[in-house]
Coordinates of C-alpha atoms in Angstrom, one line a residue:
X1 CA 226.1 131.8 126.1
X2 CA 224.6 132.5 130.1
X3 CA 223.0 129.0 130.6
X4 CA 219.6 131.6 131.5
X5 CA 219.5 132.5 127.9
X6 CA 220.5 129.2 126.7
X7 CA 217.1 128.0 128.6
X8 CA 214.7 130.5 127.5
X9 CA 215.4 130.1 124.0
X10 CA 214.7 126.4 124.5
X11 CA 211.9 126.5 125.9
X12 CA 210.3 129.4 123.6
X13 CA 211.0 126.7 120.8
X14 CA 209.0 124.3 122.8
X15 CA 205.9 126.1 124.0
X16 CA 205.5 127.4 120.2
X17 CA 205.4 123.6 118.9
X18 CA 203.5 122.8 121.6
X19 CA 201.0 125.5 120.9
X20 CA 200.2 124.1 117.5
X21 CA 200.7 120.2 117.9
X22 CA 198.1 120.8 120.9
X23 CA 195.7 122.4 118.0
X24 CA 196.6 119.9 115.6
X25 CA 195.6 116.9 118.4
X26 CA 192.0 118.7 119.1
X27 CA 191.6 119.4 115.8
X28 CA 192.1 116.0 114.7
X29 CA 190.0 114.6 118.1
X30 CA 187.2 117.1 116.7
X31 CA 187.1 115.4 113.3
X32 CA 187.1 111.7 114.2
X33 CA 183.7 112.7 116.6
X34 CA 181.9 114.2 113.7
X35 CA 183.0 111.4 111.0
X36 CA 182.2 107.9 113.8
X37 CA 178.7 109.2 115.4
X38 CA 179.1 105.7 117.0
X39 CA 181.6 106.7 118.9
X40 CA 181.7 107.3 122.7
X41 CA 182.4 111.2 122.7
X42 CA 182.9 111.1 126.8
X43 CA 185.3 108.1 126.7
X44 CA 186.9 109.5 123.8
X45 CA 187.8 113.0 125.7
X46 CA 188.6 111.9 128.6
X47 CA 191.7 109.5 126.4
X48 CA 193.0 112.5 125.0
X49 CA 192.8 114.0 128.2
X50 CA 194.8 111.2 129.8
X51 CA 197.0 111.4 126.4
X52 CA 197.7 114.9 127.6
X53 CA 198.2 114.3 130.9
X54 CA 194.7 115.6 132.1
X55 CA 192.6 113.5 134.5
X56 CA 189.4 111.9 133.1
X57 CA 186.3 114.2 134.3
X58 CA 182.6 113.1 134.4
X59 CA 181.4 115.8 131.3
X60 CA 185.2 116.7 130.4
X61 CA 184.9 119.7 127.9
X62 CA 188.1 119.2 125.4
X63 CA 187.9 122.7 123.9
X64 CA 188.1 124.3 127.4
X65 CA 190.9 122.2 129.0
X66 CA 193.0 122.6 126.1
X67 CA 192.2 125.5 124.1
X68 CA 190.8 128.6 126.1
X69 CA 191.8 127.7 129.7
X70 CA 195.1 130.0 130.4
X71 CA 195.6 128.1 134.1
X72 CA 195.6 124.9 132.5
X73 CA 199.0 123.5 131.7
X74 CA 198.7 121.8 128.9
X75 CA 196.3 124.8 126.8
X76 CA 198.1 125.8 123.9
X77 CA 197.1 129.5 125.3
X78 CA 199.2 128.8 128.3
X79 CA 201.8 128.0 126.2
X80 CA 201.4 131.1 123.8
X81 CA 201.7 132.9 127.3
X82 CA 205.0 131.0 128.8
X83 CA 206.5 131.2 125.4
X84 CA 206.1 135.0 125.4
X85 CA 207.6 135.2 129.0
X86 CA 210.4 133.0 128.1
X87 CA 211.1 135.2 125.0
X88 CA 211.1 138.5 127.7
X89 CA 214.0 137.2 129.4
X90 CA 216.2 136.5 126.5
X91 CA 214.9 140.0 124.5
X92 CA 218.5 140.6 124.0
X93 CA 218.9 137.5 121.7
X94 CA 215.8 137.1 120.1
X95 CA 215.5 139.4 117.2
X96 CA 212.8 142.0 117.4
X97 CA 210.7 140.7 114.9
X98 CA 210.1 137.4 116.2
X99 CA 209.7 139.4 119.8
X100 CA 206.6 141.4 117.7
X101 CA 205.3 138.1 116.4
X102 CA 205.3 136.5 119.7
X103 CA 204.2 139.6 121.4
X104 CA 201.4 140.0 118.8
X105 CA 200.0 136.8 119.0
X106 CA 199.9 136.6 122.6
X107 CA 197.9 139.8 122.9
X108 CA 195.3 138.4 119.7
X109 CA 194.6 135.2 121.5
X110 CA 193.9 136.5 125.1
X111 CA 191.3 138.4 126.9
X112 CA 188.7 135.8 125.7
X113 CA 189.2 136.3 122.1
X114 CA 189.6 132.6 121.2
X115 CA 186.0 131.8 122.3
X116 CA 184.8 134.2 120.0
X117 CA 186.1 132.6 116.6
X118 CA 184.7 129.2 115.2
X119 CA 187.4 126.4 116.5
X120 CA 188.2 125.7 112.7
X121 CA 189.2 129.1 112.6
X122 CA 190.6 129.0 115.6
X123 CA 193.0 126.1 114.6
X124 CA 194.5 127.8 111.7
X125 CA 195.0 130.9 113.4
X126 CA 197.2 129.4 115.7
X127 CA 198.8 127.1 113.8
X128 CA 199.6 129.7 111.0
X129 CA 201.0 131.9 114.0
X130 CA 203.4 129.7 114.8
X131 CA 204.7 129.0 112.0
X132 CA 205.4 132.7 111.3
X133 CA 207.1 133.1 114.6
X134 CA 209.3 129.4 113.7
X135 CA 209.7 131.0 109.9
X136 CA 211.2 134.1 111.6
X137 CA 213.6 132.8 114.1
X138 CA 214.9 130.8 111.0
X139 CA 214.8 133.6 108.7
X140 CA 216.1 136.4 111.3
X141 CA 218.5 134.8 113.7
X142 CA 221.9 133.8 113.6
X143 CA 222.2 130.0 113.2
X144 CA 224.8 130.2 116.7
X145 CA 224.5 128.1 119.7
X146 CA 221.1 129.9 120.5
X147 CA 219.5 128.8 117.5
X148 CA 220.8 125.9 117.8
X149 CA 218.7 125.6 121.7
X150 CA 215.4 126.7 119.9
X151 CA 215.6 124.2 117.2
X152 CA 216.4 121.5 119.9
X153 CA 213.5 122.6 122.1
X154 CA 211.4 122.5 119.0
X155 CA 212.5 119.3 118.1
X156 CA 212.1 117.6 121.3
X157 CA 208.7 118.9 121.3
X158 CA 207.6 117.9 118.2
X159 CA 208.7 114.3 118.6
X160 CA 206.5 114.1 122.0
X161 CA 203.6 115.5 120.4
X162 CA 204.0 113.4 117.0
X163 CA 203.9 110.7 119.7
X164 CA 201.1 111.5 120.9
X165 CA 199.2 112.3 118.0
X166 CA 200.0 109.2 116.3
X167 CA 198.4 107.5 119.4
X168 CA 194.8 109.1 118.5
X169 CA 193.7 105.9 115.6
X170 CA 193.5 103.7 118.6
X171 CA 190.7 105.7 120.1
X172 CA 188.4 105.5 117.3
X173 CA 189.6 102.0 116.4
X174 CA 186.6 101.5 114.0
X175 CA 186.7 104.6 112.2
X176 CA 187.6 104.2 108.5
X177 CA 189.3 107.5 108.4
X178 CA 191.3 107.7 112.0
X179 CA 194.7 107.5 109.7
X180 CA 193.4 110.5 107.6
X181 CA 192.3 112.3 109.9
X182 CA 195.8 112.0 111.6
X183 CA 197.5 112.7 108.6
X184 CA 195.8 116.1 107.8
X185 CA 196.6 116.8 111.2
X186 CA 200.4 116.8 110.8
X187 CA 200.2 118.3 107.6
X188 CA 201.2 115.3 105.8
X189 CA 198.4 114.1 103.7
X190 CA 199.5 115.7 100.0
X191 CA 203.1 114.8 100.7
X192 CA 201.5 111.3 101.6
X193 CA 199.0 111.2 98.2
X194 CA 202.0 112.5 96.4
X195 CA 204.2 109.1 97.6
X196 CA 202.1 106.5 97.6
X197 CA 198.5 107.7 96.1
X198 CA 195.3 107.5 97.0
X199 CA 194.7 103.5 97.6
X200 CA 197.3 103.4 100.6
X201 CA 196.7 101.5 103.4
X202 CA 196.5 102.6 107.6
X203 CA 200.0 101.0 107.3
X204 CA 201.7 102.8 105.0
X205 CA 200.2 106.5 106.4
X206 CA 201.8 104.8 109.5
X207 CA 205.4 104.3 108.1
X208 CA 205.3 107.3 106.5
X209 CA 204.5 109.3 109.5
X210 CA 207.1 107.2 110.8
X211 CA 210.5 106.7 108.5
X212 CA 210.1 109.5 105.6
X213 CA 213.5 111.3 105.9
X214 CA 212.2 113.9 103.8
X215 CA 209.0 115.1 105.3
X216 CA 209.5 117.4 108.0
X217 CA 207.6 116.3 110.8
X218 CA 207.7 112.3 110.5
X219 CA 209.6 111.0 113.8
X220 CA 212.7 110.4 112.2
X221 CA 213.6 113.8 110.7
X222 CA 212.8 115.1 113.9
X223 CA 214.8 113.0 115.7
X224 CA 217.7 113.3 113.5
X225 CA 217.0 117.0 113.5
X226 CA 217.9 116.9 117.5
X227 CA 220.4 114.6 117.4
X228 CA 222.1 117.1 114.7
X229 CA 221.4 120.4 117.0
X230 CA 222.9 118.4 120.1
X231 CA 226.3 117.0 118.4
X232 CA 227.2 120.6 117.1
X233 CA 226.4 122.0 120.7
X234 CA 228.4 119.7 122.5
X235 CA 232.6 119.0 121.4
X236 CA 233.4 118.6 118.1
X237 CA 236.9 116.9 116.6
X238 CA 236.6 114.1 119.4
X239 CA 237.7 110.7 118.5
X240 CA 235.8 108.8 121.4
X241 CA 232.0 110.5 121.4
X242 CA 231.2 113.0 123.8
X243 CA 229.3 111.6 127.4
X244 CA 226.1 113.0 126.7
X245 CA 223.0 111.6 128.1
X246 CA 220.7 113.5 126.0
X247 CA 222.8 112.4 122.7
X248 CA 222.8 109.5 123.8
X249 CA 219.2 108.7 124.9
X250 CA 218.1 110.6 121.4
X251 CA 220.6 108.5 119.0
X252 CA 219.6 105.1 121.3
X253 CA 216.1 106.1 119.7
X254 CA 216.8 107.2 116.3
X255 CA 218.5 104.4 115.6
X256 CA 216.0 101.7 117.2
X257 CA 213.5 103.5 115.3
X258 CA 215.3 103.3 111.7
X259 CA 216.3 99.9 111.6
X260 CA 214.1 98.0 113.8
X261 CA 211.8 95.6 111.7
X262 CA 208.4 98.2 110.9
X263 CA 205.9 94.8 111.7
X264 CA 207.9 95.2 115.6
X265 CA 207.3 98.7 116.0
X266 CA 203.7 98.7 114.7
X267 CA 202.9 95.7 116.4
X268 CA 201.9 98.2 119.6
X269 CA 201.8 101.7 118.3
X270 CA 200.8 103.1 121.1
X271 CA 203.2 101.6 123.7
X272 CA 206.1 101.9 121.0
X273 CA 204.4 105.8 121.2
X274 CA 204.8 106.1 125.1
X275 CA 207.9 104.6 125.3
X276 CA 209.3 107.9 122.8
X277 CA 207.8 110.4 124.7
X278 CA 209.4 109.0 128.2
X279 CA 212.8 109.3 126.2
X280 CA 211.9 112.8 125.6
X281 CA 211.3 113.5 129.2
X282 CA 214.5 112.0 129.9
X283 CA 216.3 113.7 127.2
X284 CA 214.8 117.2 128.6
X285 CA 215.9 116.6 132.3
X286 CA 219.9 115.6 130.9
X287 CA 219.7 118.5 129.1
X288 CA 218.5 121.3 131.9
X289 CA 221.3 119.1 134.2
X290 CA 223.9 119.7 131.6
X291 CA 223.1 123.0 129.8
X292 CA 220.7 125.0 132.3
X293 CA 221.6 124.3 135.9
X294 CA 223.1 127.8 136.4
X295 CA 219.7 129.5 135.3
X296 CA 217.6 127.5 137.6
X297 CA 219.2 128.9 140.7
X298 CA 217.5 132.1 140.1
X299 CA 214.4 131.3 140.6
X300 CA 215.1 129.8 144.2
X301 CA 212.9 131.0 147.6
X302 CA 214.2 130.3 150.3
X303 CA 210.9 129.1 153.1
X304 CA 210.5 132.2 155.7
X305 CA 212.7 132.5 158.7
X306 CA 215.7 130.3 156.8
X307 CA 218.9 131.8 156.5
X308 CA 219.6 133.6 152.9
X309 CA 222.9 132.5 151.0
X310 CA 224.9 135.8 150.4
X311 CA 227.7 136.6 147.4
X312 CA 231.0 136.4 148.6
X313 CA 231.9 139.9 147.1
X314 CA 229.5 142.2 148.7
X315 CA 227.7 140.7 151.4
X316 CA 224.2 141.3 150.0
X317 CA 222.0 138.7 149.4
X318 CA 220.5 137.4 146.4
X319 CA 216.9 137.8 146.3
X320 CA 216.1 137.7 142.5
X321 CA 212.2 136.4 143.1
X322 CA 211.6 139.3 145.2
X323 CA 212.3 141.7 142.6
X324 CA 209.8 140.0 140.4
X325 CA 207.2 140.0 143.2
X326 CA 207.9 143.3 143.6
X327 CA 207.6 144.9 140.1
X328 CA 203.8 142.6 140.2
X329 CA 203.0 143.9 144.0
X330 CA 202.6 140.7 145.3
X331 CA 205.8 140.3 148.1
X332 CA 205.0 140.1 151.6
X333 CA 207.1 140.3 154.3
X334 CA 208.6 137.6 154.2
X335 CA 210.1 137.8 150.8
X336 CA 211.1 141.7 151.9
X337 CA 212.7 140.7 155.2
X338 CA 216.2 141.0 154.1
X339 CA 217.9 144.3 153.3
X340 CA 217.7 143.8 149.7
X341 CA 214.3 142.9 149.4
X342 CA 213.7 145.8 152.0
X343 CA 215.7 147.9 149.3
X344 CA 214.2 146.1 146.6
X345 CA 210.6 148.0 147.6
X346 CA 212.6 151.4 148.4
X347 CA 213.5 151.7 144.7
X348 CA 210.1 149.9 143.1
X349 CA 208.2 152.6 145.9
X350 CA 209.9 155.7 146.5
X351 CA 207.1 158.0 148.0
X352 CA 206.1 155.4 150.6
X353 CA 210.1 154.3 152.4
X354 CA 212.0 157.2 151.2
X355 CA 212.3 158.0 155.4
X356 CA 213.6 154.7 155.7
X357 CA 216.6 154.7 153.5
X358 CA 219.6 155.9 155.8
X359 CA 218.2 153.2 158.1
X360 CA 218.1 150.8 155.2
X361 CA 221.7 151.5 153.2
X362 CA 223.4 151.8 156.9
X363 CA 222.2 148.6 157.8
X364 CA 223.9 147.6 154.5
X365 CA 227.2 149.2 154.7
X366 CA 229.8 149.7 157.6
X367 CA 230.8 152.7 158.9
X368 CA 228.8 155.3 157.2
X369 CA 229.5 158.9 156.5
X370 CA 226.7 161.4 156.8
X371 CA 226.2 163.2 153.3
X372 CA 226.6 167.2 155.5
X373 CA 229.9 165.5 156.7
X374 CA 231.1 164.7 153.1
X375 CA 229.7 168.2 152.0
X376 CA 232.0 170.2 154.7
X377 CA 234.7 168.0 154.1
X378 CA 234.7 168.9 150.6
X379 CA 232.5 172.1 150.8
X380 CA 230.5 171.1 147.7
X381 CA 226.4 171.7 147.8
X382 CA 225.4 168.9 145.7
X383 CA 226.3 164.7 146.1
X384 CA 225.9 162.1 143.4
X385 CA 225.7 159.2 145.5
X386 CA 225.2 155.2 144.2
X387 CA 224.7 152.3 146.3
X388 CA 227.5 149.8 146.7
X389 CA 226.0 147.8 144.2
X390 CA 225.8 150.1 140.9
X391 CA 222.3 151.1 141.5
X392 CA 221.2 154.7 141.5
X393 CA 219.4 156.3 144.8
X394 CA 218.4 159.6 143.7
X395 CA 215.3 161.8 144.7
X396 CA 214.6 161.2 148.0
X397 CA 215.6 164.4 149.7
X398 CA 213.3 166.1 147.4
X399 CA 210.1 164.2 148.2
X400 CA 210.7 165.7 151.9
X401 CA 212.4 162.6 153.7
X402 CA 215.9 162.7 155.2
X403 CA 219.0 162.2 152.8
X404 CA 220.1 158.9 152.9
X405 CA 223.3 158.1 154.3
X406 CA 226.8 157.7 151.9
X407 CA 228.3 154.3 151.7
X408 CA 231.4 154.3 153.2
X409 CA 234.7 154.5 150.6
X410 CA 236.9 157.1 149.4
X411 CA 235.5 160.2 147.8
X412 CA 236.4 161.1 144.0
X413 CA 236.3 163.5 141.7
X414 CA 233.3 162.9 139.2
X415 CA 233.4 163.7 135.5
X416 CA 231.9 167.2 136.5
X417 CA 233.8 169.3 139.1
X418 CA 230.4 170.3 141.0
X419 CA 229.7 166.7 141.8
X420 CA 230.8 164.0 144.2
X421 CA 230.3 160.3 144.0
X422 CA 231.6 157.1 145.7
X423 CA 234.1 155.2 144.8
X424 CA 233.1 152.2 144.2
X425 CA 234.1 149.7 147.0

């Protein structure tokens, strides 16, 4: 699998979960302000903010910087967004219907529309989007290596924002009902009536959210759920385990998690909490260094005036950020100021340069050959002519510019006997 497609299907499985663990933390945040009215709302926000990595404000508005703001990074709409983009690049892979669902939801929750519903209504919106798009991907792709990436994104995800979730009681210390609260948040609290009923203690939601092996999104599943996806990834049929940091970092926590003493770990929840998600981090940057280093060499600009690297087979240099700049209009010079970002803007903007390609594809190629030359070599009228690189410049004589000049290379007969086209070099 190309590492770029490897990445994209990890991170789609990531922004999802993050979309609805981020409703699930506000939603939750929203409820323990309505049930303490002693508590400080201000103080309160601004600790989830810091929990999400925000800075504290003087009037911080929760519902903006996490909900409806699209710049701000941690928004679950910014991550609907990202997660749609990511699924874009890997279209082949990802089957069409979890493309729709992504695509739909996207376009349902922009343009303002989330301001316009209640934020209960809101929440389950979301949250039942995502699930349909996770209930897809399981339901409609092959469990190969790139399911396995999405499940490991999702996984990874899910821990951090467990983590962070389960860090919420100790902002509203002296509310009765911080562990329900946090329990309906994750879904948990029927499964959690259902296993130890309805006189349970703040310690036993806590273990359960904890060490259940069975219920889906308690720390442990998840973590054994990553572990799992990252050992059939990696080499199987070893007799000395594979050098993987990530595996390693995940299992290091899995097992100090399972068989540390539960009065240890719930001694300082919330330490014990940021301690998890920093072995996520970690676990995210072994995997990109391991798994998707190729694919982030694509996205590399080079700072103006500083020398381009070229491919070794054809002399032309890669420029793959100026093609995006170019399909959104937004390249300057400086990102068009090689020869394939100049020809980049020929083919994305034919009417305006089409005088300027002989100028463009000779400063490409050596030794050109004039297309009249090739004609009365040949005596044909008409010239199917490619650039060295596969792409198809057509259409330019007709718009009333010059033709543009052949490629140097033999000439060949094409499949139709009133055509010419290059070979290709």
């Amino acid at each position: 699998m190309l590492s770029r497609i490897a990445d994209a299907l990890f991170w789609i499985g990531r922004y999802l979960e993050r979309a609805e663990d981020t409703c699930r933390i506000v939603e939750v945040h929203l409820h323990q302000g309505l049930d303490d009215p002693t508590l400080d709302k201000t103080q309160a926000a601004n600790d989830l903010l810091l929990l999400m990595g925000l800075p504290a404000e003087e009037h911080p508005d929760v519902l903006q910087r996490l909900c409806y703001d699209e710049t701000s990074p941690v928004s679950f709409l910014a991550a609907l967004g990202h997660a749609r983009e990511a699924a874009r690049r890997a279209r082949e892979t990802v089957s069409t219907e979890v493309w729709e669902s992504i695509n739909t939801t996207w376009l349902a929750v922009r343009g303002g529309r989330l301001q316009r519903m209640r934020p209960a209504s809101m929440f389950k919106f979301v949250r039942e989007r995502c699930a349909v798009i996770a209930g897809l991907a399981d339901g409609t792709m092959s469990h190969d290596e790139g399911w396995l990436f999405l499940t490991l994104g999702r996984s990874i995800e899910r821990i951090d924002m467990t983590a962070r979730l389960l860090s919420t009681p100790s902002f509203a210390s002296n509310s009765q009902r911080a562990w329900d609260h946090v329990l309906s948040g994750c879904g948990a609290h029927h499964a959690f009536v259902q296993r130890y009923g309805a006189l349970a203690s703040d310690r036993d939601a806590a273990e359960f959210l904890l060490l259940d092996r069975l219920f889906p999104r308690s720390l442990i599943y998840t973590l054994n759920s990553a572990v799992t996806a990252l050992s059939q990834l990696g080499p199987s049929n070893l007799r000395i385990r594979p050098d993987d940091p990530a595996l390693r970092l995940l299992g290091a926590a899995q097992a100090g998690l399972e068989f540390l003493p539960p009065d240890e770990f719930l001694r300082d929840l919330p330490a014990e909490m940021a301690r998890l998600q920093a072995v996520c981090s970690e676990a995210t940057q072994a995997i990109s260094e391991r798994y998707f280093e190729g694919s982030a060499a694509a996205e590399w600009v080079g700072v103006p005036g500083e020398p381009v690297p070229h491919r070794a087979h054809d002399g032309l240099p890669l420029r793959r950020r100026s093609h995006r700049l170019l399909q959104r209009g937004e390249a300057d010079a400086a990102d068009i100021a090689s020869p394939t970002g100049a020809l980049l803007k020929a083919r994305h903007q034919p009417r305006r340069v089409d005088a300027q390609l002989p100028r463009l594809l000779g400063h490409v190629g050596r030794g050109v050959r004039g297309p009249r030359e090739a004609l009365r070599a040949e005596g044909r009228r008409d010239l199917h002519r490619r650039h060295p690189r596969g792409g198809a410049l057509r259409g330019a004589h007709r718009l009333g510019g010059p033709r543009p000049a052949l490629a140097a290379g033999p000439l060949r007969r094409a499949a139709r006997p009133d055509r010419l086209c290059a070979a290709p070099p």
